Short mmCIF file of C-alpha atoms in Angstrom, two decimals:
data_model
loop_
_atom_site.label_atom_id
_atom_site.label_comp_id
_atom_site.label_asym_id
_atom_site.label_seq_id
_atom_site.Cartn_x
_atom_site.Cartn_y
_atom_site.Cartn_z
CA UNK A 1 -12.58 15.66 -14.57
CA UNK A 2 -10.09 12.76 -13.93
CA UNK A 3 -6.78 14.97 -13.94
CA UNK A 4 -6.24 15.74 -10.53
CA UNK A 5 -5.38 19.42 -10.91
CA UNK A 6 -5.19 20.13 -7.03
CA UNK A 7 -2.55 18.04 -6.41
CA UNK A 8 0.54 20.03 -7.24
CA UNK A 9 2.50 16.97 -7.20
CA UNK A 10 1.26 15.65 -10.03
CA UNK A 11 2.12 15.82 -13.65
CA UNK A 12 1.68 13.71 -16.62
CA UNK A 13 4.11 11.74 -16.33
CA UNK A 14 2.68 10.80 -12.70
CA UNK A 15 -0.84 10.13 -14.02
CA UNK A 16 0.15 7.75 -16.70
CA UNK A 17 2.29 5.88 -14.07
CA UNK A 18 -1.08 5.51 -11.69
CA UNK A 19 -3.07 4.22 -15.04
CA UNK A 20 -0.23 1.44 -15.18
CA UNK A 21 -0.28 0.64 -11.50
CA UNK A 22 -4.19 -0.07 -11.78
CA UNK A 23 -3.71 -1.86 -14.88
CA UNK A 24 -1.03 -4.11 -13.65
CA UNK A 25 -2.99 -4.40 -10.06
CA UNK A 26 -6.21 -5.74 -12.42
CA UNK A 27 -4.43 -7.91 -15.03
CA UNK A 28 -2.79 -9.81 -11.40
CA UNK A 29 -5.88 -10.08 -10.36
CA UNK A 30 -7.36 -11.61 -13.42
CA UNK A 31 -4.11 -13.84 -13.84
CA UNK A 32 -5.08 -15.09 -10.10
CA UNK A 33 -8.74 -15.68 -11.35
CA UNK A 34 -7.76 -17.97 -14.55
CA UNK A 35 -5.66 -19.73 -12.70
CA UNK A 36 -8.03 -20.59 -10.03
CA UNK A 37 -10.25 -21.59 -12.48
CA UNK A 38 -8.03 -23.89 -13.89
CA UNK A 39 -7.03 -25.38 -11.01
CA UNK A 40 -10.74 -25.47 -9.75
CA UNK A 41 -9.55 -23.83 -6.74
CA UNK A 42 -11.68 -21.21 -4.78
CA UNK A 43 -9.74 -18.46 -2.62
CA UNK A 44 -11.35 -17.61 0.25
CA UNK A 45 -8.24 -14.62 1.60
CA UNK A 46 -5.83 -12.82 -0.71
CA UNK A 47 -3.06 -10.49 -0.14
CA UNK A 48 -1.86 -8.15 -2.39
CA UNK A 49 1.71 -7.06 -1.89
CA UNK A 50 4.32 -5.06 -3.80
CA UNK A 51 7.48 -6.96 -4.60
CA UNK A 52 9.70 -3.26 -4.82
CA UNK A 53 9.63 -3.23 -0.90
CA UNK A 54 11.48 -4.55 2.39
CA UNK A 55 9.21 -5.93 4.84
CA UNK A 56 10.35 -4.60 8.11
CA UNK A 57 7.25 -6.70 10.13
CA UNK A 58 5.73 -9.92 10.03
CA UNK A 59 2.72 -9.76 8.30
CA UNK A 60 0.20 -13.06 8.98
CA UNK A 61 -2.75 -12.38 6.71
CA UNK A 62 -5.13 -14.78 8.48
CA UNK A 63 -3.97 -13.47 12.36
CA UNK A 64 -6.98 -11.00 11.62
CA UNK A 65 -9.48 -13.27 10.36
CA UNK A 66 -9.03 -16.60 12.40
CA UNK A 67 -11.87 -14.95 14.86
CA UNK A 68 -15.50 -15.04 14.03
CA UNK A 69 -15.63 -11.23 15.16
CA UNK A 70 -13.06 -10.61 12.29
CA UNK A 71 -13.67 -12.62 9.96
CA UNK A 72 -15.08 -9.94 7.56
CA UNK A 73 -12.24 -7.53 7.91
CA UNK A 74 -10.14 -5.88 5.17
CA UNK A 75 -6.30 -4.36 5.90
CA UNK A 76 -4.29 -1.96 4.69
CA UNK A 77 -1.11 -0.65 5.96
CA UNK A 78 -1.37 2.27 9.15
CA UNK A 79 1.61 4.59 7.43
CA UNK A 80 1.84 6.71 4.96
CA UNK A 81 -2.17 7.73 4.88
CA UNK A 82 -2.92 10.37 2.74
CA UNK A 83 -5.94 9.37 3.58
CA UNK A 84 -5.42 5.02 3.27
CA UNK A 85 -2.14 3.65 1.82
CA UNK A 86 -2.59 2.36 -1.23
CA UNK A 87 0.74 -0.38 -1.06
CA UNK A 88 -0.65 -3.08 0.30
CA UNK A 89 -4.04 -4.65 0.85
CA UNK A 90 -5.59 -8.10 2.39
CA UNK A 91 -8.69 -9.50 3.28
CA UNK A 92 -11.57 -11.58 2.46
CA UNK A 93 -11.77 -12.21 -1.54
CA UNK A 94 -14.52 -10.61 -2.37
CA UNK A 95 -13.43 -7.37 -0.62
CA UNK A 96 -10.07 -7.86 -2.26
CA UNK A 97 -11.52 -8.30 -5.53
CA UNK A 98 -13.49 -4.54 -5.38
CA UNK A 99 -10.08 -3.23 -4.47
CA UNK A 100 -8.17 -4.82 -7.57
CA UNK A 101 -10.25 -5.10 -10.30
CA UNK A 102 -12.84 -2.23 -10.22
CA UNK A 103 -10.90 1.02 -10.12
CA UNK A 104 -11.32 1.85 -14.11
CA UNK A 105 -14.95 0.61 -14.16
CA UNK A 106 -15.93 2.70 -11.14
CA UNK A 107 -13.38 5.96 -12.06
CA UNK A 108 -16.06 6.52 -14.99
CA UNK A 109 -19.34 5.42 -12.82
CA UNK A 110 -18.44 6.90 -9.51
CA UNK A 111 -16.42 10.25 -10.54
CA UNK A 112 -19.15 12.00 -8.75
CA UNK A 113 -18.13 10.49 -5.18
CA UNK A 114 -14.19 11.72 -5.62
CA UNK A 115 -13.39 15.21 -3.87
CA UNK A 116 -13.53 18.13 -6.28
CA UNK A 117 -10.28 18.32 -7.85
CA UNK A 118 -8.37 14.91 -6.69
CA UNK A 119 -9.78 12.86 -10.20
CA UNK A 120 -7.22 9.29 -10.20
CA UNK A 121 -5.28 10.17 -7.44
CA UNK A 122 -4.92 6.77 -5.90
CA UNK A 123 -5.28 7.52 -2.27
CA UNK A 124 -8.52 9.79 -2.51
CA UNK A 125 -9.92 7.46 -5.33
CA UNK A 126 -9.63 4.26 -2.55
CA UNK A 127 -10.77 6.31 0.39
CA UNK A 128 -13.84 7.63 -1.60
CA UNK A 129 -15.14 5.60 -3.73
CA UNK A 130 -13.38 1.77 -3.14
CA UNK A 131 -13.53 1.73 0.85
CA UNK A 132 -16.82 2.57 0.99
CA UNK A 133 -17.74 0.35 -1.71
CA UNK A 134 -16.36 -2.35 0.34
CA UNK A 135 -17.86 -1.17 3.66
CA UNK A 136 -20.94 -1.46 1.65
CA UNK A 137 -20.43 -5.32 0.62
CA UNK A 138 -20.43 -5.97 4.23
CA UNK A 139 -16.71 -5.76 4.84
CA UNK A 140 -14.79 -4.33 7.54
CA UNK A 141 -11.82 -2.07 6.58
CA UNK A 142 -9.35 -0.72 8.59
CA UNK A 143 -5.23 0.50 8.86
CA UNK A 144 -2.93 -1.93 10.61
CA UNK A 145 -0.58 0.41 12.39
CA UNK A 146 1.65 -2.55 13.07
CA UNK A 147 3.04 -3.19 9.64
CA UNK A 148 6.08 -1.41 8.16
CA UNK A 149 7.88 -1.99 4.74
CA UNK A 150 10.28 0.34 3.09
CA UNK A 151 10.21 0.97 -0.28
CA UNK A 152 13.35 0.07 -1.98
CA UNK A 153 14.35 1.74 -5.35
CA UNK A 154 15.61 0.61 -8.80
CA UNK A 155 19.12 2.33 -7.39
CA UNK A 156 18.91 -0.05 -4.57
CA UNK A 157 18.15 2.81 -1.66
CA UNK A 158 15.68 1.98 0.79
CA UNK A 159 13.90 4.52 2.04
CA UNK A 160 13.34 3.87 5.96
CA UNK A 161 11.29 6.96 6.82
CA UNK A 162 8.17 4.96 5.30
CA UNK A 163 6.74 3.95 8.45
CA UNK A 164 7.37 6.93 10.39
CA UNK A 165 3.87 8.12 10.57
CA UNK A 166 2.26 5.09 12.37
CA UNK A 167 5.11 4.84 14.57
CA UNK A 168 5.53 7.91 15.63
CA UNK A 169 2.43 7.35 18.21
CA UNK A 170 3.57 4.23 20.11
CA UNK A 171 6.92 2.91 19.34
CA UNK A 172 8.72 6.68 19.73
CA UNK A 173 7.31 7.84 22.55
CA UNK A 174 11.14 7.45 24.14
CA UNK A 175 13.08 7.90 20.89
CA UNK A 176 14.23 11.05 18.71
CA UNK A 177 14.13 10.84 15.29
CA UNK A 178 17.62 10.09 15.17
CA UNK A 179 17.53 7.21 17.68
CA UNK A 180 14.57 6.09 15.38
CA UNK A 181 16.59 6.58 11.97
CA UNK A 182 19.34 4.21 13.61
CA UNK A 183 17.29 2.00 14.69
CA UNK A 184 15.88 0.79 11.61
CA UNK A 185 19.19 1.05 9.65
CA UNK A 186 20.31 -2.07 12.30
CA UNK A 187 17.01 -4.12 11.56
CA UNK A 188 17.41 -3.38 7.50
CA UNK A 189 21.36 -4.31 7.85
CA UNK A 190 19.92 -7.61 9.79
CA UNK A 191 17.42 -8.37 7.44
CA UNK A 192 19.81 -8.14 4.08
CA UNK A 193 22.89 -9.52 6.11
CA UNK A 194 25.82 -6.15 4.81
CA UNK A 195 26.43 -2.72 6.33
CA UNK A 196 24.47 0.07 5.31
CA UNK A 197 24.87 4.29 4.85
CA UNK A 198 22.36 6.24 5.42
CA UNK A 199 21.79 9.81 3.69
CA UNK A 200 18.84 12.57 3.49
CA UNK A 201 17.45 11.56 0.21
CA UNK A 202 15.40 15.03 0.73
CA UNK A 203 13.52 17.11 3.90
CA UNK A 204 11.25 14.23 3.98
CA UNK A 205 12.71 10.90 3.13
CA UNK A 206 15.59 9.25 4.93
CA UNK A 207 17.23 6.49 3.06
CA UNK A 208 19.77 3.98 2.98
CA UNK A 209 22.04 2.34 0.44
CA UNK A 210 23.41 -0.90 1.69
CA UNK A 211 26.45 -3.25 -0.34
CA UNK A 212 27.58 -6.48 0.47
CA UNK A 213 31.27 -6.56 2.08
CA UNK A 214 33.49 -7.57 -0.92
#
């Protein structure tokens, strides 16, 4: 029921690694609440961000709810959608709060809701039963095609092709993949300050190792 035995890419070993992603997502979450109750302190916007990646963009988490019209909206990242992106998320704390600290309650509750055959795969388990959970709190939700961040591995690679999908539609309409591959190894090598090599880490992922000059 909660395996997700149509996803081929997933074994054991990948299940047990989303059960400690939502349990380290919760117990930040509940860190951030103590605190704030310590501190008698009441959050009106959070971010949650991963601290494994490079971020490529800016990313001003009240630019989108400064206006009235948007003051109810929710973000997550426009890459990488299979069907939301699960790497990043901002908004308005209550909406925030679904997203962090309710996946094991409602993965018993709202199995029902999940496609046939996806159980705790993250992406599915946000698109069908979290998103609309926070559509229904009276939150908007939607992907930000103007953020990029790379993942960066415990070997030190960082993997550049993240962002490809959201920016294939605007920002490549004049560049090959090539042109677009080089183009972000230049804004990673001026973002860590030392060259970079890039290398086909498989069909799919492009990524780059970079060392400072000794």
């Amino acid at each position: 029921l909660y395996y997700p035995w149509n996803k081929t890419s997933f074994d054991e070993n990948t299940v047990n690694n989303v059960v400690k992603q939502w349990h380290s997502i919760e117990a930040v979450w509940r860190l951030m609440e103590r605190e704030a109750e310590k501190l008698q302190l009441q959050y009106d916007l959070i971010g949650m961000f991963r601290s494994d990646v490079l971020f490529a963009t800016p990313i001003d988490i009240t630019g989108n709810m400064t206006s009235p019209s948007h003051v109810s909206e929710a973000i997550y990242p426009g890459f990488a959608l299979h069907p939301v992106n699960d790497r990043m998320f901002f908004g308005k704390f209550h909406a925030v709060r679904i997203w962090a600290s309710e996946r094991f309650r409602r993965v018993v509750s709202d199995i029902h809701r999940i496609r046939p055959g996806s159980g705790i795969h993250p992406e599915n388990f946000l698109h069908d039963v979290l998103v609309p959970e926070i559509r229904e709190n009276g939150h908007k939700v939607k992907a930000d095609p103007n953020i990029c961040f790379f993942r960066v591995r415990a070997d030190m690679s960082t993997w550049i092709s993240d962002c490809l999908q959201a920016r294939r539609g605007f920002e490549m309409k004049n560049l090959n993949r090539s042109e677009y591959f080089e183009e972000q190894k230049r804004l990673v090598e001026s973002i860590v300050g030392c060259p970079c090599e890039s290398s086909n880490l498989n069909a799919v992922t492009k990524q780059l190792v970079c060392r400072p000059r000794k």
